[in-house]
């Protein structure tokens, strides 16, 4: 059977379609180039990714000479592309249109978790008592930290009935680095400053059943937190996961976002008060504000229809002593703000930022009702934001340092300000990154 010949009319049709395709492609490339040149319309903050985007680099003689300026310029150009959040959302909708969606699914691939050592065996191992040297880090690369934290929290998700659950994978190297740094800080501050460690579990470790967790894989968060705490020396530890599991029939974690609610933070605050030996305030004593609807980081990542149909709400409890605070940006500029800010008119994916202005390098809250010199420093990532407001009524001064953005050496800051309590509070998944643990350790040098 001979080959079918293409007619002249068919050739002309093919030529027209090819020419049209080339023109459409050229137009899209031209349009993309024009949009890319809109320097004055570039975003500074990503609502989808909940982070500040890369700043335009300042040229210096050294950065121009060694090429670092051009590398930073490239990062700024790609990170602040105009309409980036809208394009991310469109990309997710396209993926959903071509994918298979269901009320229960896994997003991402399983990782390999290190085995969590047995606490009793570890105590008999002399090698575990050897302090680990940690390289000094002057200040973290905030963009790299944000990327690493997003990866730790969102790369392996279990989606069920309109809620996403982040799995946890243990890292022995990260645990060694983190606990060694806390022990070193406690030894250096002994007799002057109390060091507290608060490790917060992911939603999966609290809200899912043992059967589901076993089927999903990953590491046991309860076992991991207990092991972390067992490695501490001179550090006061605060229970989190056991208490939260006792209340897991309550609204402790958002369905569409990776954070815990302030109700969950309140239960841990009560445990902190017990460890410190002070009387906690009753939740009913606080004035409450509620912001809704809230569609957080999980929704922004997945664009899941079940989540959109059942959005979260954010309950926020205003401190009784004061709602005033001051924060400083990375450039040193000072801003007057509120501990609990009214965000009712804000974007629906920004409502968690009602707590202490979100993630800032340095926050200071002065309690006008106390004059006893009491003070604390909270070193945290965003999980600490909803915890801090409960501390305001108990200290004359509360300082908050976000390790991702600070230029301060925490130990120097604690000594300079004669701090009474140093509270180091982090989500268990976030510090499972060795890079994150090294950054925190470097700031505690």
Tab-separated table of C-alpha atoms in Angstrom:
chain	number	residue	atom	x	y	z
A	1	UNK	CA	0.000	0.000	0.000
A	2	UNK	CA	1.562	3.299	-1.064
A	3	UNK	CA	2.055	6.362	1.071
A	4	UNK	CA	-0.841	8.821	1.175
A	5	UNK	CA	0.134	12.013	-0.579
A	6	UNK	CA	-0.520	15.386	1.033
A	7	UNK	CA	-2.573	17.616	-1.168
A	8	UNK	CA	-1.660	21.192	-1.971
A	9	UNK	CA	-4.579	22.454	0.122
A	10	UNK	CA	-3.446	20.370	3.120
A	11	UNK	CA	0.100	21.768	2.786
A	12	UNK	CA	-1.257	25.284	2.777
A	13	UNK	CA	-3.302	24.559	5.920
A	14	UNK	CA	-0.258	23.095	7.696
A	15	UNK	CA	1.822	26.127	6.712
A	16	UNK	CA	-0.847	28.520	8.052
A	17	UNK	CA	-1.038	26.696	11.413
A	18	UNK	CA	2.753	26.589	11.745
A	19	UNK	CA	3.050	30.295	10.962
A	20	UNK	CA	0.264	31.052	13.447
A	21	UNK	CA	1.986	28.962	16.146
A	22	UNK	CA	5.257	30.803	15.613
A	23	UNK	CA	3.520	34.167	15.870
A	24	UNK	CA	1.660	33.167	19.056
A	25	UNK	CA	4.889	31.882	20.617
A	26	UNK	CA	6.741	35.054	19.643
A	27	UNK	CA	3.931	37.202	21.067
A	28	UNK	CA	3.979	35.293	24.375
A	29	UNK	CA	7.772	35.667	24.621
A	30	UNK	CA	7.529	39.384	23.799
A	31	UNK	CA	4.757	39.877	26.351
A	32	UNK	CA	6.758	37.984	28.999
A	33	UNK	CA	9.790	40.149	28.268
A	34	UNK	CA	7.756	43.342	28.570
A	35	UNK	CA	6.194	42.211	31.847
A	36	UNK	CA	9.629	41.245	33.132
A	37	UNK	CA	10.809	44.805	32.512
A	38	UNK	CA	8.074	46.352	34.676
A	39	UNK	CA	10.528	47.188	37.430
A	40	UNK	CA	8.128	49.545	39.199
A	41	UNK	CA	5.372	46.933	39.442
A	42	UNK	CA	7.394	44.169	41.033
A	43	UNK	CA	5.921	42.702	44.237
A	44	UNK	CA	7.785	42.932	47.536
A	45	UNK	CA	5.785	40.304	49.437
A	46	UNK	CA	4.278	36.983	48.357
A	47	UNK	CA	0.877	36.346	49.948
A	48	UNK	CA	0.895	32.807	48.572
A	49	UNK	CA	4.286	31.864	50.033
A	50	UNK	CA	3.930	34.037	53.170
A	51	UNK	CA	7.348	35.650	52.818
A	52	UNK	CA	9.156	38.824	51.888
A	53	UNK	CA	10.622	38.543	48.401
A	54	UNK	CA	14.250	39.182	47.516
A	55	UNK	CA	15.298	42.824	47.821
A	56	UNK	CA	17.041	44.652	44.982
A	57	UNK	CA	20.763	44.273	45.735
A	58	UNK	CA	22.918	47.261	46.584
A	59	UNK	CA	26.014	47.331	44.365
A	60	UNK	CA	29.383	47.615	46.039
A	61	UNK	CA	32.886	47.558	44.635
A	62	UNK	CA	33.521	44.079	46.029
A	63	UNK	CA	30.176	42.617	44.874
A	64	UNK	CA	30.664	44.034	41.371
A	65	UNK	CA	34.238	42.763	41.258
A	66	UNK	CA	33.500	39.173	42.343
A	67	UNK	CA	30.168	38.900	40.508
A	68	UNK	CA	28.007	38.545	43.640
A	69	UNK	CA	25.931	41.594	42.698
A	70	UNK	CA	24.922	40.040	39.362
A	71	UNK	CA	24.046	36.766	41.083
A	72	UNK	CA	21.866	38.645	43.609
A	73	UNK	CA	20.341	40.682	40.773
A	74	UNK	CA	19.344	37.467	39.021
A	75	UNK	CA	17.722	36.164	42.207
A	76	UNK	CA	15.809	39.428	42.641
A	77	UNK	CA	14.635	39.405	39.006
A	78	UNK	CA	13.300	35.831	39.141
A	79	UNK	CA	11.867	36.112	42.665
A	80	UNK	CA	9.905	39.343	42.107
A	81	UNK	CA	8.391	38.651	38.702
A	82	UNK	CA	5.215	40.765	38.280
A	83	UNK	CA	1.946	38.905	38.990
A	84	UNK	CA	3.907	35.961	40.481
A	85	UNK	CA	1.130	35.000	42.943
A	86	UNK	CA	-1.474	35.025	40.197
A	87	UNK	CA	0.731	32.927	37.931
A	88	UNK	CA	1.329	30.421	40.748
A	89	UNK	CA	-2.426	30.151	41.281
A	90	UNK	CA	-3.034	29.622	37.535
A	91	UNK	CA	-0.345	26.931	37.479
A	92	UNK	CA	-2.070	25.108	40.349
A	93	UNK	CA	-5.448	25.298	38.602
A	94	UNK	CA	-3.947	23.857	35.416
A	95	UNK	CA	-2.366	21.027	37.409
A	96	UNK	CA	-5.702	20.311	39.077
A	97	UNK	CA	-7.493	20.352	35.730
A	98	UNK	CA	-5.183	17.681	34.320
A	99	UNK	CA	-4.715	15.740	37.542
A	100	UNK	CA	-6.857	13.284	39.429
A	101	UNK	CA	-8.319	14.808	42.563
A	102	UNK	CA	-9.929	13.037	45.481
A	103	UNK	CA	-10.835	13.822	49.056
A	104	UNK	CA	-7.902	11.678	50.260
A	105	UNK	CA	-4.470	11.740	48.615
A	106	UNK	CA	-0.738	12.098	49.150
A	107	UNK	CA	1.177	15.063	47.771
A	108	UNK	CA	4.908	14.591	47.307
A	109	UNK	CA	7.009	11.492	47.799
A	110	UNK	CA	8.031	9.770	51.007
A	111	UNK	CA	11.406	10.588	52.479
A	112	UNK	CA	13.819	8.452	54.439
A	113	UNK	CA	13.762	9.253	58.137
A	114	UNK	CA	16.633	8.539	60.498
A	115	UNK	CA	15.852	6.129	63.298
A	116	UNK	CA	15.147	7.865	66.601
A	117	UNK	CA	17.517	6.393	69.221
A	118	UNK	CA	16.153	4.752	72.328
A	119	UNK	CA	16.462	7.186	75.230
A	120	UNK	CA	17.727	4.592	77.724
A	121	UNK	CA	20.356	3.267	75.311
A	122	UNK	CA	21.485	6.806	74.516
A	123	UNK	CA	22.060	7.578	78.189
A	124	UNK	CA	24.573	4.729	78.439
A	125	UNK	CA	26.444	5.844	75.329
A	126	UNK	CA	29.336	8.097	76.401
A	127	UNK	CA	29.779	9.402	72.873
A	128	UNK	CA	26.432	11.194	73.083
A	129	UNK	CA	27.768	13.364	75.893
A	130	UNK	CA	30.481	14.902	73.748
A	131	UNK	CA	29.601	18.511	72.825
A	132	UNK	CA	29.322	19.248	69.139
A	133	UNK	CA	31.180	22.193	67.674
A	134	UNK	CA	28.926	24.502	65.695
A	135	UNK	CA	30.224	26.979	63.166
A	136	UNK	CA	29.353	30.599	63.888
A	137	UNK	CA	26.801	32.206	61.576
A	138	UNK	CA	26.460	35.979	61.634
A	139	UNK	CA	23.053	36.203	59.973
A	140	UNK	CA	20.938	33.798	57.920
A	141	UNK	CA	20.022	34.156	54.279
A	142	UNK	CA	16.298	34.789	54.820
A	143	UNK	CA	15.351	33.647	51.309
A	144	UNK	CA	17.212	30.370	51.745
A	145	UNK	CA	15.673	29.884	55.202
A	146	UNK	CA	12.161	30.468	53.858
A	147	UNK	CA	12.752	27.993	51.046
A	148	UNK	CA	14.123	25.384	53.429
A	149	UNK	CA	11.245	25.804	55.883
A	150	UNK	CA	8.629	25.612	53.129
A	151	UNK	CA	10.266	22.391	51.971
A	152	UNK	CA	10.259	20.909	55.464
A	153	UNK	CA	6.609	21.731	56.054
A	154	UNK	CA	4.939	21.282	52.665
A	155	UNK	CA	6.830	18.736	50.591
A	156	UNK	CA	5.034	15.680	52.020
A	157	UNK	CA	1.354	16.236	52.685
A	158	UNK	CA	-1.529	13.914	53.423
A	159	UNK	CA	-4.789	15.465	52.238
A	160	UNK	CA	-8.005	14.223	53.778
A	161	UNK	CA	-11.525	15.679	53.742
A	162	UNK	CA	-10.497	19.252	53.012
A	163	UNK	CA	-7.507	19.318	55.375
A	164	UNK	CA	-3.785	18.799	54.772
A	165	UNK	CA	-1.407	17.153	57.240
A	166	UNK	CA	2.358	17.590	57.161
A	167	UNK	CA	4.434	14.460	57.770
A	168	UNK	CA	7.579	14.493	59.902
A	169	UNK	CA	11.006	13.002	59.183
A	170	UNK	CA	13.651	12.852	61.891
A	171	UNK	CA	17.267	13.889	61.313
A	172	UNK	CA	19.943	12.788	63.784
A	173	UNK	CA	22.439	15.400	62.596
A	174	UNK	CA	19.899	18.203	63.052
A	175	UNK	CA	18.946	16.930	66.519
A	176	UNK	CA	22.584	16.816	67.622
A	177	UNK	CA	23.247	20.339	66.355
A	178	UNK	CA	20.116	21.837	67.867
A	179	UNK	CA	20.380	20.296	71.330
A	180	UNK	CA	24.124	20.938	71.596
A	181	UNK	CA	23.503	24.633	70.898
A	182	UNK	CA	20.781	24.874	73.550
A	183	UNK	CA	22.952	23.084	76.106
A	184	UNK	CA	25.863	25.407	75.386
A	185	UNK	CA	23.613	28.462	75.782
A	186	UNK	CA	22.226	27.150	79.077
A	187	UNK	CA	25.714	26.495	80.433
A	188	UNK	CA	26.926	29.961	79.446
A	189	UNK	CA	23.870	31.676	80.972
A	190	UNK	CA	23.650	29.518	84.099
A	191	UNK	CA	22.663	31.523	87.173
A	192	UNK	CA	21.687	34.543	85.070
A	193	UNK	CA	19.102	33.471	82.493
A	194	UNK	CA	16.742	30.493	82.345
A	195	UNK	CA	16.707	28.686	78.993
A	196	UNK	CA	13.437	27.043	77.922
A	197	UNK	CA	12.919	24.677	74.999
A	198	UNK	CA	9.456	24.348	73.462
A	199	UNK	CA	9.126	21.924	70.539
A	200	UNK	CA	5.773	22.053	68.772
A	201	UNK	CA	4.480	19.035	66.826
A	202	UNK	CA	2.960	19.138	63.354
A	203	UNK	CA	-0.768	18.693	62.937
A	204	UNK	CA	-0.354	15.070	61.830
A	205	UNK	CA	1.271	14.066	65.113
A	206	UNK	CA	-1.648	15.490	67.098
A	207	UNK	CA	-4.739	15.167	64.941
A	208	UNK	CA	-4.310	11.843	63.118
A	209	UNK	CA	-4.871	8.418	64.628
A	210	UNK	CA	-2.012	6.033	65.402
A	211	UNK	CA	-3.229	3.738	62.612
A	212	UNK	CA	-3.121	6.522	60.022
A	213	UNK	CA	0.318	7.686	61.147
A	214	UNK	CA	1.712	4.165	60.939
A	215	UNK	CA	0.323	3.718	57.421
A	216	UNK	CA	1.669	7.081	56.251
A	217	UNK	CA	5.217	6.444	57.458
A	218	UNK	CA	7.609	9.111	58.630
A	219	UNK	CA	8.843	9.425	62.204
A	220	UNK	CA	7.000	9.400	65.542
A	221	UNK	CA	6.794	13.049	66.692
A	222	UNK	CA	6.060	12.117	70.291
A	223	UNK	CA	9.151	9.922	70.419
A	224	UNK	CA	11.243	12.583	68.671
A	225	UNK	CA	10.238	15.377	71.061
A	226	UNK	CA	10.933	13.184	74.067
A	227	UNK	CA	14.329	12.296	72.621
A	228	UNK	CA	15.206	15.946	71.925
A	229	UNK	CA	14.269	16.826	75.489
A	230	UNK	CA	16.303	13.908	76.867
A	231	UNK	CA	19.443	15.360	75.263
A	232	UNK	CA	19.109	18.713	76.998
A	233	UNK	CA	21.236	19.647	80.005
A	234	UNK	CA	20.350	22.691	82.095
A	235	UNK	CA	17.463	23.503	79.753
A	236	UNK	CA	13.877	23.675	81.024
A	237	UNK	CA	11.569	21.731	78.694
A	238	UNK	CA	7.851	22.301	78.182
A	239	UNK	CA	5.396	19.536	77.281
A	240	UNK	CA	3.522	20.038	74.041
A	241	UNK	CA	2.429	16.926	72.188
A	242	UNK	CA	0.965	14.965	75.099
A	243	UNK	CA	-1.242	17.876	76.146
A	244	UNK	CA	-2.307	18.669	72.598
A	245	UNK	CA	-3.273	15.053	71.964
A	246	UNK	CA	-5.527	15.201	74.998
A	247	UNK	CA	-7.395	18.063	73.307
A	248	UNK	CA	-7.321	16.854	69.697
A	249	UNK	CA	-11.103	16.927	69.454
A	250	UNK	CA	-10.791	20.730	69.541
A	251	UNK	CA	-9.757	23.266	66.882
A	252	UNK	CA	-5.984	23.038	67.408
A	253	UNK	CA	-4.651	23.264	63.842
A	254	UNK	CA	-5.896	24.947	60.712
A	255	UNK	CA	-7.138	22.716	57.903
A	256	UNK	CA	-5.816	24.916	55.092
A	257	UNK	CA	-2.606	26.178	56.725
A	258	UNK	CA	0.450	24.612	58.371
A	259	UNK	CA	0.200	26.607	61.622
A	260	UNK	CA	-1.502	25.768	64.896
A	261	UNK	CA	-4.367	27.865	66.226
A	262	UNK	CA	-3.976	30.164	69.202
A	263	UNK	CA	-6.113	27.751	71.210
A	264	UNK	CA	-3.377	25.128	70.796
A	265	UNK	CA	-0.757	27.737	71.757
A	266	UNK	CA	-2.800	28.497	74.877
A	267	UNK	CA	-2.597	24.910	76.123
A	268	UNK	CA	1.191	24.974	75.716
A	269	UNK	CA	1.305	28.393	77.421
A	270	UNK	CA	-0.360	26.815	80.455
A	271	UNK	CA	2.365	24.157	80.532
A	272	UNK	CA	5.004	26.873	80.275
A	273	UNK	CA	3.472	28.660	83.262
A	274	UNK	CA	3.545	25.427	85.241
A	275	UNK	CA	7.232	24.928	84.418
A	276	UNK	CA	8.015	28.547	85.314
A	277	UNK	CA	5.929	28.447	88.494
A	278	UNK	CA	3.454	31.218	87.664
A	279	UNK	CA	-0.335	31.339	87.428
A	280	UNK	CA	-1.698	31.279	83.852
A	281	UNK	CA	-4.541	33.513	82.766
A	282	UNK	CA	-7.850	31.900	81.897
A	283	UNK	CA	-8.770	31.970	78.241
A	284	UNK	CA	-12.128	33.523	79.122
A	285	UNK	CA	-10.302	36.546	80.591
A	286	UNK	CA	-9.061	37.659	77.166
A	287	UNK	CA	-10.922	39.710	74.606
A	288	UNK	CA	-11.233	37.604	71.453
A	289	UNK	CA	-11.240	38.687	67.828
A	290	UNK	CA	-12.126	36.351	64.949
A	291	UNK	CA	-11.028	36.756	61.339
A	292	UNK	CA	-12.508	34.743	58.477
A	293	UNK	CA	-12.445	33.239	55.944
A	294	UNK	CA	-8.830	32.068	56.109
A	295	UNK	CA	-7.213	30.032	53.316
A	296	UNK	CA	-3.600	29.430	54.290
A	297	UNK	CA	-0.381	27.969	52.965
A	298	UNK	CA	-1.707	24.480	52.235
A	299	UNK	CA	-4.525	25.900	50.154
A	300	UNK	CA	-2.190	28.281	48.327
A	301	UNK	CA	0.029	25.309	47.501
A	302	UNK	CA	-2.724	22.864	46.505
A	303	UNK	CA	-5.693	25.040	45.422
A	304	UNK	CA	-7.844	22.208	46.789
A	305	UNK	CA	-11.572	22.669	46.149
A	306	UNK	CA	-12.583	20.901	49.372
A	307	UNK	CA	-10.473	23.408	51.330
A	308	UNK	CA	-12.021	26.344	49.494
A	309	UNK	CA	-15.493	25.090	50.429
A	310	UNK	CA	-14.556	24.832	54.114
A	311	UNK	CA	-12.117	27.674	54.940
A	312	UNK	CA	-10.593	28.269	58.358
A	313	UNK	CA	-11.140	31.093	60.812
A	314	UNK	CA	-8.486	32.715	63.014
A	315	UNK	CA	-9.282	33.367	66.676
A	316	UNK	CA	-6.929	35.867	68.343
A	317	UNK	CA	-6.780	36.746	72.050
A	318	UNK	CA	-5.696	40.278	73.004
A	319	UNK	CA	-3.332	40.620	76.009
A	320	UNK	CA	-4.914	42.357	78.987
A	321	UNK	CA	-1.955	44.560	79.939
A	322	UNK	CA	-1.370	46.150	76.528
A	323	UNK	CA	-1.924	45.595	72.843
A	324	UNK	CA	0.856	47.973	71.781
A	325	UNK	CA	4.201	46.840	70.405
A	326	UNK	CA	7.114	48.011	68.311
A	327	UNK	CA	8.952	46.079	65.637
A	328	UNK	CA	12.032	46.730	63.538
A	329	UNK	CA	12.507	45.805	59.913
A	330	UNK	CA	15.748	44.374	58.556
A	331	UNK	CA	16.827	47.863	57.425
A	332	UNK	CA	16.462	49.156	60.989
A	333	UNK	CA	13.247	51.108	60.441
A	334	UNK	CA	10.941	51.225	63.486
A	335	UNK	CA	7.200	50.570	63.265
A	336	UNK	CA	4.496	50.980	65.929
A	337	UNK	CA	1.964	48.139	65.725
A	338	UNK	CA	-0.400	45.960	67.725
A	339	UNK	CA	0.182	42.576	69.359
A	340	UNK	CA	-3.145	41.532	67.855
A	341	UNK	CA	-3.808	43.546	64.718
A	342	UNK	CA	-7.263	43.875	63.146
A	343	UNK	CA	-6.795	42.115	59.780
A	344	UNK	CA	-10.474	41.777	58.914
A	345	UNK	CA	-9.962	43.689	55.655
A	346	UNK	CA	-6.775	41.860	54.665
A	347	UNK	CA	-6.347	39.191	52.022
A	348	UNK	CA	-7.879	35.842	53.022
A	349	UNK	CA	-4.471	34.112	53.008
A	350	UNK	CA	-2.819	36.717	55.273
A	351	UNK	CA	-4.949	36.447	58.397
A	352	UNK	CA	-2.370	34.552	60.492
A	353	UNK	CA	-0.332	37.758	60.361
A	354	UNK	CA	-2.699	39.246	62.959
A	355	UNK	CA	-0.235	37.909	65.563
A	356	UNK	CA	2.698	40.277	66.370
A	357	UNK	CA	2.876	41.639	62.790
A	358	UNK	CA	3.896	38.280	61.384
A	359	UNK	CA	7.594	37.494	61.037
A	360	UNK	CA	9.887	40.375	61.977
A	361	UNK	CA	13.590	40.497	62.885
A	362	UNK	CA	12.908	42.085	66.280
A	363	UNK	CA	9.768	42.861	68.279
A	364	UNK	CA	9.524	44.622	71.650
A	365	UNK	CA	6.413	44.676	73.863
A	366	UNK	CA	6.426	46.805	77.032
A	367	UNK	CA	3.904	45.992	79.757
A	368	UNK	CA	2.887	49.264	81.488
A	369	UNK	CA	1.412	47.365	84.440
A	370	UNK	CA	4.731	45.827	85.562
A	371	UNK	CA	7.886	47.501	86.830
A	372	UNK	CA	9.795	44.524	88.239
A	373	UNK	CA	12.496	44.246	85.568
A	374	UNK	CA	11.152	40.901	84.317
A	375	UNK	CA	11.943	40.138	80.696
A	376	UNK	CA	12.103	37.349	78.162
A	377	UNK	CA	13.394	36.758	74.661
A	378	UNK	CA	11.480	34.388	72.393
A	379	UNK	CA	13.570	32.952	69.539
A	380	UNK	CA	11.130	31.490	67.043
A	381	UNK	CA	9.752	31.021	63.561
A	382	UNK	CA	6.105	31.657	62.705
A	383	UNK	CA	4.754	29.001	65.091
A	384	UNK	CA	5.797	31.290	67.940
A	385	UNK	CA	3.684	34.213	66.703
A	386	UNK	CA	0.437	33.040	68.296
A	387	UNK	CA	2.208	31.987	71.522
A	388	UNK	CA	3.853	35.337	72.287
A	389	UNK	CA	0.643	37.307	73.123
A	390	UNK	CA	0.041	35.080	76.167
A	391	UNK	CA	3.431	36.087	77.629
A	392	UNK	CA	2.745	39.830	77.578
A	393	UNK	CA	0.879	39.911	80.895
A	394	UNK	CA	3.703	38.123	82.758
A	395	UNK	CA	6.775	40.221	81.844
A	396	UNK	CA	7.665	43.877	81.956
A	397	UNK	CA	9.353	43.459	78.567
A	398	UNK	CA	8.927	40.774	75.927
A	399	UNK	CA	11.413	40.624	73.049
A	400	UNK	CA	10.811	38.430	70.008
A	401	UNK	CA	13.568	37.431	67.588
A	402	UNK	CA	12.802	35.563	64.376
A	403	UNK	CA	15.953	33.572	63.642
A	404	UNK	CA	15.302	33.757	59.890
A	405	UNK	CA	15.720	37.526	59.706
A	406	UNK	CA	17.719	38.724	62.675
A	407	UNK	CA	21.070	40.462	62.513
A	408	UNK	CA	21.461	40.075	66.283
A	409	UNK	CA	23.586	37.549	68.082
A	410	UNK	CA	21.049	36.180	70.545
A	411	UNK	CA	23.523	35.519	73.359
A	412	UNK	CA	24.934	39.038	73.184
A	413	UNK	CA	21.392	40.440	73.164
A	414	UNK	CA	20.396	38.391	76.237
A	415	UNK	CA	23.464	39.508	78.189
A	416	UNK	CA	23.202	43.153	77.158
A	417	UNK	CA	19.535	43.395	78.226
A	418	UNK	CA	19.850	41.252	81.381
A	419	UNK	CA	17.153	38.888	80.151
A	420	UNK	CA	15.453	36.682	82.731
A	421	UNK	CA	14.130	33.938	80.397
A	422	UNK	CA	15.338	32.801	76.968
A	423	UNK	CA	12.555	30.820	75.295
A	424	UNK	CA	13.521	28.892	72.162
A	425	UNK	CA	10.380	27.725	70.405
A	426	UNK	CA	10.197	25.884	67.095
A	427	UNK	CA	8.133	23.439	65.114
A	428	UNK	CA	9.638	19.938	65.163
A	429	UNK	CA	9.666	19.623	61.356
A	430	UNK	CA	11.406	22.939	60.818
A	431	UNK	CA	14.379	22.066	63.025
A	432	UNK	CA	14.629	18.674	61.331
A	433	UNK	CA	16.530	20.602	58.673
A	434	UNK	CA	20.238	20.588	59.445
A	435	UNK	CA	20.614	23.992	57.761
A	436	UNK	CA	17.955	25.492	60.016
A	437	UNK	CA	19.460	23.919	63.138
A	438	UNK	CA	22.904	25.219	62.208
A	439	UNK	CA	21.503	28.706	61.729
A	440	UNK	CA	19.865	28.704	65.147
A	441	UNK	CA	23.026	27.264	66.686
A	442	UNK	CA	25.116	29.957	65.038
A	443	UNK	CA	22.946	32.685	66.524
A	444	UNK	CA	23.407	31.147	69.987
A	445	UNK	CA	27.215	31.212	69.740
